[in-house]
mmCIF file of C-alpha atoms in Angstrom:
data_model
loop_
_atom_site.group_PDB
_atom_site.id
_atom_site.type_symbol
_atom_site.label_atom_id
_atom_site.label_comp_id
_atom_site.label_asym_id
_atom_site.label_seq_id
_atom_site.Cartn_x
_atom_site.Cartn_y
_atom_site.Cartn_z
ATOM 1 C CA UNK A 1 -10.781 6.414 12.795
ATOM 2 C CA UNK A 2 -13.534 8.338 10.683
ATOM 3 C CA UNK A 3 -13.037 11.826 10.045
ATOM 4 C CA UNK A 4 -14.579 14.685 7.985
ATOM 5 C CA UNK A 5 -12.577 17.104 6.011
ATOM 6 C CA UNK A 6 -13.553 20.388 4.911
ATOM 7 C CA UNK A 7 -11.383 22.249 2.556
ATOM 8 C CA UNK A 8 -9.575 20.493 -0.216
ATOM 9 C CA UNK A 9 -6.749 22.801 -1.094
ATOM 10 C CA UNK A 10 -3.436 21.635 -1.757
ATOM 11 C CA UNK A 11 -2.808 21.075 2.127
ATOM 12 C CA UNK A 12 -6.219 19.750 2.724
ATOM 13 C CA UNK A 13 -6.133 17.215 -0.130
ATOM 14 C CA UNK A 14 -2.784 16.205 0.793
ATOM 15 C CA UNK A 15 -3.768 15.416 4.666
ATOM 16 C CA UNK A 16 -6.720 13.503 3.183
ATOM 17 C CA UNK A 17 -4.441 11.308 1.315
ATOM 18 C CA UNK A 18 -2.098 10.654 3.965
ATOM 19 C CA UNK A 19 -5.048 9.592 6.095
ATOM 20 C CA UNK A 20 -6.504 7.553 3.572
ATOM 21 C CA UNK A 21 -3.382 5.688 3.212
ATOM 22 C CA UNK A 22 -3.171 4.987 6.914
ATOM 23 C CA UNK A 23 -6.499 3.536 6.911
ATOM 24 C CA UNK A 24 -8.826 6.224 8.041
ATOM 25 C CA UNK A 25 -12.343 6.518 6.585
ATOM 26 C CA UNK A 26 -12.605 10.174 5.371
ATOM 27 C CA UNK A 27 -15.766 12.027 4.341
ATOM 28 C CA UNK A 28 -14.751 15.083 2.229
ATOM 29 C CA UNK A 29 -16.249 18.238 1.092
ATOM 30 C CA UNK A 30 -15.280 21.366 -0.851
ATOM 31 C CA UNK A 31 -17.394 23.895 -2.678
ATOM 32 C CA UNK A 32 -15.262 23.024 -5.699
ATOM 33 C CA UNK A 33 -17.079 19.542 -6.135
ATOM 34 C CA UNK A 34 -14.132 18.596 -8.597
ATOM 35 C CA UNK A 35 -11.716 18.475 -5.689
ATOM 36 C CA UNK A 36 -14.041 15.988 -4.052
ATOM 37 C CA UNK A 37 -14.326 13.711 -6.948
ATOM 38 C CA UNK A 38 -10.520 13.601 -6.944
ATOM 39 C CA UNK A 39 -10.216 12.563 -3.336
ATOM 40 C CA UNK A 40 -13.459 9.992 -4.080
ATOM 41 C CA UNK A 41 -10.970 8.666 -6.730
ATOM 42 C CA UNK A 42 -8.466 8.063 -3.732
ATOM 43 C CA UNK A 43 -10.860 6.072 -1.362
ATOM 44 C CA UNK A 44 -12.700 8.862 0.218
ATOM 45 C CA UNK A 45 -16.495 9.293 0.681
ATOM 46 C CA UNK A 46 -17.682 12.377 -1.078
ATOM 47 C CA UNK A 47 -20.163 14.930 0.514
ATOM 48 C CA UNK A 48 -22.276 17.569 -1.421
ATOM 49 C CA UNK A 49 -22.665 19.953 1.503
ATOM 50 C CA UNK A 50 -21.653 20.472 5.216
ATOM 51 C CA UNK A 51 -25.311 18.847 5.930
ATOM 52 C CA UNK A 52 -24.379 15.986 3.865
ATOM 53 C CA UNK A 53 -20.774 15.196 5.201
ATOM 54 C CA UNK A 54 -22.395 15.378 8.881
ATOM 55 C CA UNK A 55 -25.002 13.011 8.018
ATOM 56 C CA UNK A 56 -22.515 10.625 6.451
ATOM 57 C CA UNK A 57 -20.286 10.630 9.716
ATOM 58 C CA UNK A 58 -20.964 8.401 12.733
ATOM 59 C CA UNK A 59 -21.488 10.205 16.138
ATOM 60 C CA UNK A 60 -19.590 11.464 17.942
ATOM 61 C CA UNK A 61 -18.253 13.177 14.809
ATOM 62 C CA UNK A 62 -15.018 14.816 14.195
ATOM 63 C CA UNK A 63 -14.538 17.540 11.391
ATOM 64 C CA UNK A 64 -11.356 18.703 10.381
ATOM 65 C CA UNK A 65 -11.620 22.277 8.599
ATOM 66 C CA UNK A 66 -8.700 23.222 6.261
ATOM 67 C CA UNK A 67 -9.960 26.371 4.938
ATOM 68 C CA UNK A 68 -8.377 30.172 5.009
ATOM 69 C CA UNK A 69 -8.449 31.947 8.156
ATOM 70 C CA UNK A 70 -10.720 35.041 8.962
ATOM 71 C CA UNK A 71 -14.411 35.118 7.277
ATOM 72 C CA UNK A 72 -14.009 31.480 5.494
ATOM 73 C CA UNK A 73 -13.109 29.726 8.741
ATOM 74 C CA UNK A 74 -15.810 31.994 10.565
ATOM 75 C CA UNK A 75 -18.651 31.187 8.456
ATOM 76 C CA UNK A 76 -17.971 27.570 8.471
ATOM 77 C CA UNK A 77 -17.734 26.923 11.989
ATOM 78 C CA UNK A 78 -20.960 29.008 12.367
ATOM 79 C CA UNK A 79 -22.750 26.621 9.871
ATOM 80 C CA UNK A 80 -21.428 23.664 11.654
ATOM 81 C CA UNK A 81 -22.450 25.022 14.939
ATOM 82 C CA UNK A 82 -26.315 24.762 13.877
ATOM 83 C CA UNK A 83 -25.449 21.055 12.129
ATOM 84 C CA UNK A 84 -23.548 19.200 14.516
ATOM 85 C CA UNK A 85 -24.368 17.937 18.053
ATOM 86 C CA UNK A 86 -23.303 17.841 21.591
ATOM 87 C CA UNK A 87 -20.050 15.583 21.986
ATOM 88 C CA UNK A 88 -19.007 16.222 18.111
ATOM 89 C CA UNK A 89 -15.430 17.856 17.669
ATOM 90 C CA UNK A 90 -14.385 20.847 15.060
ATOM 91 C CA UNK A 91 -10.846 20.964 14.290
ATOM 92 C CA UNK A 92 -9.310 24.088 12.946
ATOM 93 C CA UNK A 93 -6.188 23.129 11.266
ATOM 94 C CA UNK A 94 -5.690 26.760 9.565
ATOM 95 C CA UNK A 95 -3.913 29.662 10.670
ATOM 96 C CA UNK A 96 -6.598 31.422 12.601
ATOM 97 C CA UNK A 97 -5.663 34.112 15.055
ATOM 98 C CA UNK A 98 -5.378 32.427 18.671
ATOM 99 C CA UNK A 99 -7.957 35.379 19.870
ATOM 100 C CA UNK A 100 -10.559 34.269 17.548
ATOM 101 C CA UNK A 101 -9.888 30.708 18.496
ATOM 102 C CA UNK A 102 -10.572 31.126 22.197
ATOM 103 C CA UNK A 103 -13.785 32.863 21.259
ATOM 104 C CA UNK A 104 -15.023 30.181 18.742
ATOM 105 C CA UNK A 105 -14.025 27.669 21.511
ATOM 106 C CA UNK A 106 -16.444 29.416 24.006
ATOM 107 C CA UNK A 107 -19.241 29.602 21.429
ATOM 108 C CA UNK A 108 -19.005 26.078 20.323
ATOM 109 C CA UNK A 109 -18.936 24.729 24.017
ATOM 110 C CA UNK A 110 -22.223 26.474 24.431
ATOM 111 C CA UNK A 111 -23.747 23.930 22.051
ATOM 112 C CA UNK A 112 -21.662 21.069 23.585
ATOM 113 C CA UNK A 113 -19.026 21.046 20.642
ATOM 114 C CA UNK A 114 -15.426 20.759 21.172
ATOM 115 C CA UNK A 115 -12.743 22.674 19.278
ATOM 116 C CA UNK A 116 -9.253 21.656 18.984
ATOM 117 C CA UNK A 117 -6.966 24.155 17.377
ATOM 118 C CA UNK A 118 -4.200 22.615 15.458
ATOM 119 C CA UNK A 119 -1.316 24.562 14.113
ATOM 120 C CA UNK A 120 0.001 22.692 11.031
ATOM 121 C CA UNK A 121 3.501 23.061 9.354
ATOM 122 C CA UNK A 122 4.636 20.972 6.600
ATOM 123 C CA UNK A 123 3.261 22.891 3.475
ATOM 124 C CA UNK A 124 3.407 20.436 0.229
ATOM 125 C CA UNK A 125 6.045 18.063 1.897
ATOM 126 C CA UNK A 126 3.750 16.993 4.515
ATOM 127 C CA UNK A 127 2.022 14.094 2.276
ATOM 128 C CA UNK A 128 5.256 12.177 2.103
ATOM 129 C CA UNK A 129 7.438 13.845 5.167
ATOM 130 C CA UNK A 130 4.504 14.343 7.619
ATOM 131 C CA UNK A 131 3.045 17.146 9.569
ATOM 132 C CA UNK A 132 4.250 19.325 12.531
ATOM 133 C CA UNK A 133 1.105 19.766 14.519
ATOM 134 C CA UNK A 134 0.798 22.070 17.587
ATOM 135 C CA UNK A 135 -2.494 21.160 19.271
ATOM 136 C CA UNK A 136 -4.646 23.379 21.592
ATOM 137 C CA UNK A 137 -7.941 21.655 23.306
ATOM 138 C CA UNK A 138 -9.269 19.660 26.113
ATOM 139 C CA UNK A 139 -6.747 16.709 26.906
ATOM 140 C CA UNK A 140 -9.700 14.033 26.593
ATOM 141 C CA UNK A 141 -10.536 15.310 23.371
ATOM 142 C CA UNK A 142 -7.146 15.544 21.730
ATOM 143 C CA UNK A 143 -6.668 11.808 23.197
ATOM 144 C CA UNK A 144 -9.690 10.934 21.106
ATOM 145 C CA UNK A 145 -8.058 12.098 18.088
ATOM 146 C CA UNK A 146 -4.799 10.660 18.824
ATOM 147 C CA UNK A 147 -4.882 8.354 15.951
ATOM 148 C CA UNK A 148 -5.485 11.002 13.617
ATOM 149 C CA UNK A 149 -2.504 13.069 14.655
ATOM 150 C CA UNK A 150 -0.028 9.840 14.745
ATOM 151 C CA UNK A 151 -0.966 9.067 11.108
ATOM 152 C CA UNK A 152 -0.401 12.746 9.941
ATOM 153 C CA UNK A 153 2.523 13.438 12.074
ATOM 154 C CA UNK A 154 6.302 12.514 10.887
ATOM 155 C CA UNK A 155 6.674 9.650 13.612
ATOM 156 C CA UNK A 156 4.339 8.269 16.657
ATOM 157 C CA UNK A 157 5.735 10.582 19.145
ATOM 158 C CA UNK A 158 7.529 12.979 16.696
ATOM 159 C CA UNK A 159 6.547 16.406 15.410
ATOM 160 C CA UNK A 160 3.305 16.478 17.395
ATOM 161 C CA UNK A 161 1.998 17.488 20.515
ATOM 162 C CA UNK A 162 -0.549 18.882 23.001
ATOM 163 C CA UNK A 163 0.677 21.953 23.730
ATOM 164 C CA UNK A 164 -2.173 23.726 25.949
ATOM 165 C CA UNK A 165 -5.933 24.718 26.076
ATOM 166 C CA UNK A 166 -7.699 26.127 23.272
ATOM 167 C CA UNK A 167 -5.920 28.714 21.463
ATOM 168 C CA UNK A 168 -2.364 27.433 22.447
ATOM 169 C CA UNK A 169 -2.002 25.575 19.174
ATOM 170 C CA UNK A 170 -2.562 28.429 17.094
ATOM 171 C CA UNK A 171 -0.358 30.880 19.344
ATOM 172 C CA UNK A 172 2.327 28.595 19.082
ATOM 173 C CA UNK A 173 2.125 28.211 15.238
ATOM 174 C CA UNK A 174 1.892 32.176 15.244
ATOM 175 C CA UNK A 175 5.012 32.239 16.991
ATOM 176 C CA UNK A 176 6.598 29.243 14.671
ATOM 177 C CA UNK A 177 5.681 31.637 11.836
ATOM 178 C CA UNK A 178 7.535 34.770 12.943
ATOM 179 C CA UNK A 179 10.626 32.653 13.682
ATOM 180 C CA UNK A 180 10.376 31.413 10.255
ATOM 181 C CA UNK A 181 10.243 34.865 8.805
ATOM 182 C CA UNK A 182 13.483 35.527 10.546
ATOM 183 C CA UNK A 183 15.277 32.521 9.188
ATOM 184 C CA UNK A 184 14.173 33.259 5.885
ATOM 185 C CA UNK A 185 15.091 36.906 5.652
ATOM 186 C CA UNK A 186 18.640 35.982 7.334
ATOM 187 C CA UNK A 187 19.005 33.415 4.478
ATOM 188 C CA UNK A 188 17.913 35.735 1.563
ATOM 189 C CA UNK A 189 20.634 38.645 3.142
ATOM 190 C CA UNK A 190 23.334 36.156 3.355
ATOM 191 C CA UNK A 191 22.948 34.857 -0.211
ATOM 192 C CA UNK A 192 22.498 38.271 -1.707
ATOM 193 C CA UNK A 193 25.908 39.533 -0.059
ATOM 194 C CA UNK A 194 27.628 36.429 -1.520
ATOM 195 C CA UNK A 195 25.956 36.830 -4.974
ATOM 196 C CA UNK A 196 27.259 40.591 -5.004
ATOM 197 C CA UNK A 197 30.732 40.032 -4.051
ATOM 198 C CA UNK A 198 31.477 39.259 -7.731
ATOM 199 C CA UNK A 199 35.307 39.104 -7.230
ATOM 200 C CA UNK A 200 34.922 35.620 -6.038
ATOM 201 C CA UNK A 201 32.443 34.249 -8.667
ATOM 202 C CA UNK A 202 30.696 32.230 -6.192
ATOM 203 C CA UNK A 203 28.376 29.376 -6.711
ATOM 204 C CA UNK A 204 25.721 29.823 -4.601
ATOM 205 C CA UNK A 205 24.247 26.381 -5.119
ATOM 206 C CA UNK A 206 27.425 24.787 -4.114
ATOM 207 C CA UNK A 207 27.855 26.835 -1.022
ATOM 208 C CA UNK A 208 24.286 26.007 -0.101
ATOM 209 C CA UNK A 209 24.916 22.133 -0.462
ATOM 210 C CA UNK A 210 28.124 22.695 1.783
ATOM 211 C CA UNK A 211 26.136 24.265 4.487
ATOM 212 C CA UNK A 212 23.386 21.524 4.409
ATOM 213 C CA UNK A 213 25.803 18.941 5.996
ATOM 214 C CA UNK A 214 27.677 19.465 9.121
ATOM 215 C CA UNK A 215 27.059 23.401 9.569
ATOM 216 C CA UNK A 216 25.281 24.951 12.519
ATOM 217 C CA UNK A 217 22.833 26.913 9.674
ATOM 218 C CA UNK A 218 21.818 23.569 8.241
ATOM 219 C CA UNK A 219 17.948 23.272 8.089
ATOM 220 C CA UNK A 220 14.976 22.175 5.896
ATOM 221 C CA UNK A 221 14.585 25.902 4.629
ATOM 222 C CA UNK A 222 18.263 25.692 3.566
ATOM 223 C CA UNK A 223 17.478 22.149 1.850
ATOM 224 C CA UNK A 224 14.755 23.912 0.113
ATOM 225 C CA UNK A 225 17.114 26.946 -0.950
ATOM 226 C CA UNK A 226 19.353 24.714 -2.291
ATOM 227 C CA UNK A 227 16.552 23.125 -4.316
ATOM 228 C CA UNK A 228 15.805 26.938 -5.682
ATOM 229 C CA UNK A 229 19.428 27.489 -6.572
ATOM 230 C CA UNK A 230 20.118 24.258 -8.343
ATOM 231 C CA UNK A 231 17.458 25.322 -10.924
ATOM 232 C CA UNK A 232 18.374 28.919 -11.489
ATOM 233 C CA UNK A 233 20.768 30.662 -9.365
ATOM 234 C CA UNK A 234 19.789 34.134 -10.774
ATOM 235 C CA UNK A 235 16.010 33.210 -9.755
ATOM 236 C CA UNK A 236 15.038 34.803 -13.044
ATOM 237 C CA UNK A 237 11.658 33.786 -13.247
ATOM 238 C CA UNK A 238 10.764 34.895 -9.885
ATOM 239 C CA UNK A 239 9.205 38.579 -9.229
ATOM 240 C CA UNK A 240 11.050 40.020 -6.226
ATOM 241 C CA UNK A 241 7.317 40.395 -4.332
ATOM 242 C CA UNK A 242 6.968 38.504 -1.292
ATOM 243 C CA UNK A 243 3.707 38.151 0.463
ATOM 244 C CA UNK A 244 2.949 37.720 4.362
ATOM 245 C CA UNK A 245 0.002 35.131 5.757
ATOM 246 C CA UNK A 246 -0.652 37.571 8.430
ATOM 247 C CA UNK A 247 0.712 35.569 11.163
ATOM 248 C CA UNK A 248 3.922 37.784 11.061
ATOM 249 C CA UNK A 249 1.829 40.749 11.837
ATOM 250 C CA UNK A 250 0.002 39.059 14.722
ATOM 251 C CA UNK A 251 3.148 38.046 16.194
ATOM 252 C CA UNK A 252 4.888 41.507 16.080
ATOM 253 C CA UNK A 253 1.599 42.894 17.638
ATOM 254 C CA UNK A 254 1.705 40.112 20.324
ATOM 255 C CA UNK A 255 5.631 40.944 21.131
ATOM 256 C CA UNK A 256 4.400 44.794 21.613
ATOM 257 C CA UNK A 257 1.349 43.545 23.698
ATOM 258 C CA UNK A 258 3.856 41.368 26.074
ATOM 259 C CA UNK A 259 6.626 43.981 26.057
ATOM 260 C CA UNK A 260 9.008 41.291 24.526
ATOM 261 C CA UNK A 261 11.623 42.862 22.191
ATOM 262 C CA UNK A 262 11.386 41.157 18.816
ATOM 263 C CA UNK A 263 13.655 43.159 16.224
ATOM 264 C CA UNK A 264 14.824 40.385 13.912
ATOM 265 C CA UNK A 265 11.187 38.999 13.286
ATOM 266 C CA UNK A 266 9.578 42.667 13.009
ATOM 267 C CA UNK A 267 12.073 43.707 10.508
ATOM 268 C CA UNK A 268 11.679 40.611 8.562
ATOM 269 C CA UNK A 269 8.088 41.434 8.231
ATOM 270 C CA UNK A 270 8.674 44.986 7.088
ATOM 271 C CA UNK A 271 11.222 43.648 4.615
ATOM 272 C CA UNK A 272 8.439 41.706 3.060
ATOM 273 C CA UNK A 273 6.535 45.090 2.579
ATOM 274 C CA UNK A 274 9.797 46.655 0.961
ATOM 275 C CA UNK A 275 9.487 43.975 -1.705
ATOM 276 C CA UNK A 276 6.025 45.275 -2.728
ATOM 277 C CA UNK A 277 7.171 48.754 -3.195
ATOM 278 C CA UNK A 278 8.201 49.286 -7.142
ATOM 279 C CA UNK A 279 8.796 52.986 -6.220
ATOM 280 C CA UNK A 280 9.178 53.873 -2.696
ATOM 281 C CA UNK A 281 8.393 57.289 -1.768
ATOM 282 C CA UNK A 282 10.493 57.041 1.613
ATOM 283 C CA UNK A 283 13.563 56.479 -0.492
ATOM 284 C CA UNK A 284 13.055 59.387 -2.622
ATOM 285 C CA UNK A 285 12.323 61.838 0.515
ATOM 286 C CA UNK A 286 15.771 60.444 1.801
ATOM 287 C CA UNK A 287 17.519 61.369 -1.197
ATOM 288 C CA UNK A 288 15.869 64.701 -1.362
ATOM 289 C CA UNK A 289 17.031 65.361 2.376
ATOM 290 C CA UNK A 290 20.389 64.313 1.790
ATOM 291 C CA UNK A 291 20.749 66.673 -1.220
ATOM 292 C CA UNK A 292 19.245 69.551 0.997
ATOM 293 C CA UNK A 293 21.310 69.425 4.065
ATOM 294 C CA UNK A 294 24.634 68.199 2.252
ATOM 295 C CA UNK A 295 24.339 68.775 -1.252
ATOM 296 C CA UNK A 296 24.669 64.910 -2.076
ATOM 297 C CA UNK A 297 23.679 63.940 -5.714
ATOM 298 C CA UNK A 298 20.756 62.442 -6.411
ATOM 299 C CA UNK A 299 19.406 60.475 -9.260
ATOM 300 C CA UNK A 300 16.903 61.854 -11.623
ATOM 301 C CA UNK A 301 14.115 59.938 -12.887
ATOM 302 C CA UNK A 302 14.204 60.172 -16.989
#
């Protein structure tokens, strides 16, 4: 099947490579034309602009976008709205807010253009292991794209599925990422407790490897944790600063809107904010209050 790919960052480039290996014809574009050149060397057809990409695809066209959520995806879809024709398909494989996806689907529909939202998980390992894809959109349109999804997925009917109408794919991916936050935080806290228990001189890499087989806490995240600990159990070259993609925030807000308690995911998000504070004013305030009401000692800054 023929497909256009816009956005050749690491994930977009890896997905294109997997599709090329699967026998699909790919037309690729990125503002950084050096990235286009790399994919052309792997067998893709290069485009120098969005218009050039559209012209090199056969109608009805399908264009997959892998750019950052927010203004970049908004700008790209608006540009494609004036370039593509009725019957064409736009696929948003990034981490867009599902509410934006619903709005964009309605705007594109006015031009006869279909939108398919694909919440995509797999990271840098997707090239070899396949991608997990949560897909939202019209049933017949998703079916037209089945050969693409089958090639990208871990298996013929594994790791991907049509979960509902426009917005559903990105909604499910948002929840997926929120769960991921909680799992990561639990692993991080558990390993810190073991590291701090110096009496036992525990080998954290050994423990991670034990848990990877037969344990109820085994997971791909644990596999990756074991990889990190194999290199350096102190993680000495990694700064204690954790970013968030935004999806955790959206999920917490959604839980509040739906009156659904989500304390673990909410606290895991807040712990990422804690990691960014070199000097917490709140912690200093707590120490000051304890001194005031109880005469507790405080540590003075030098």
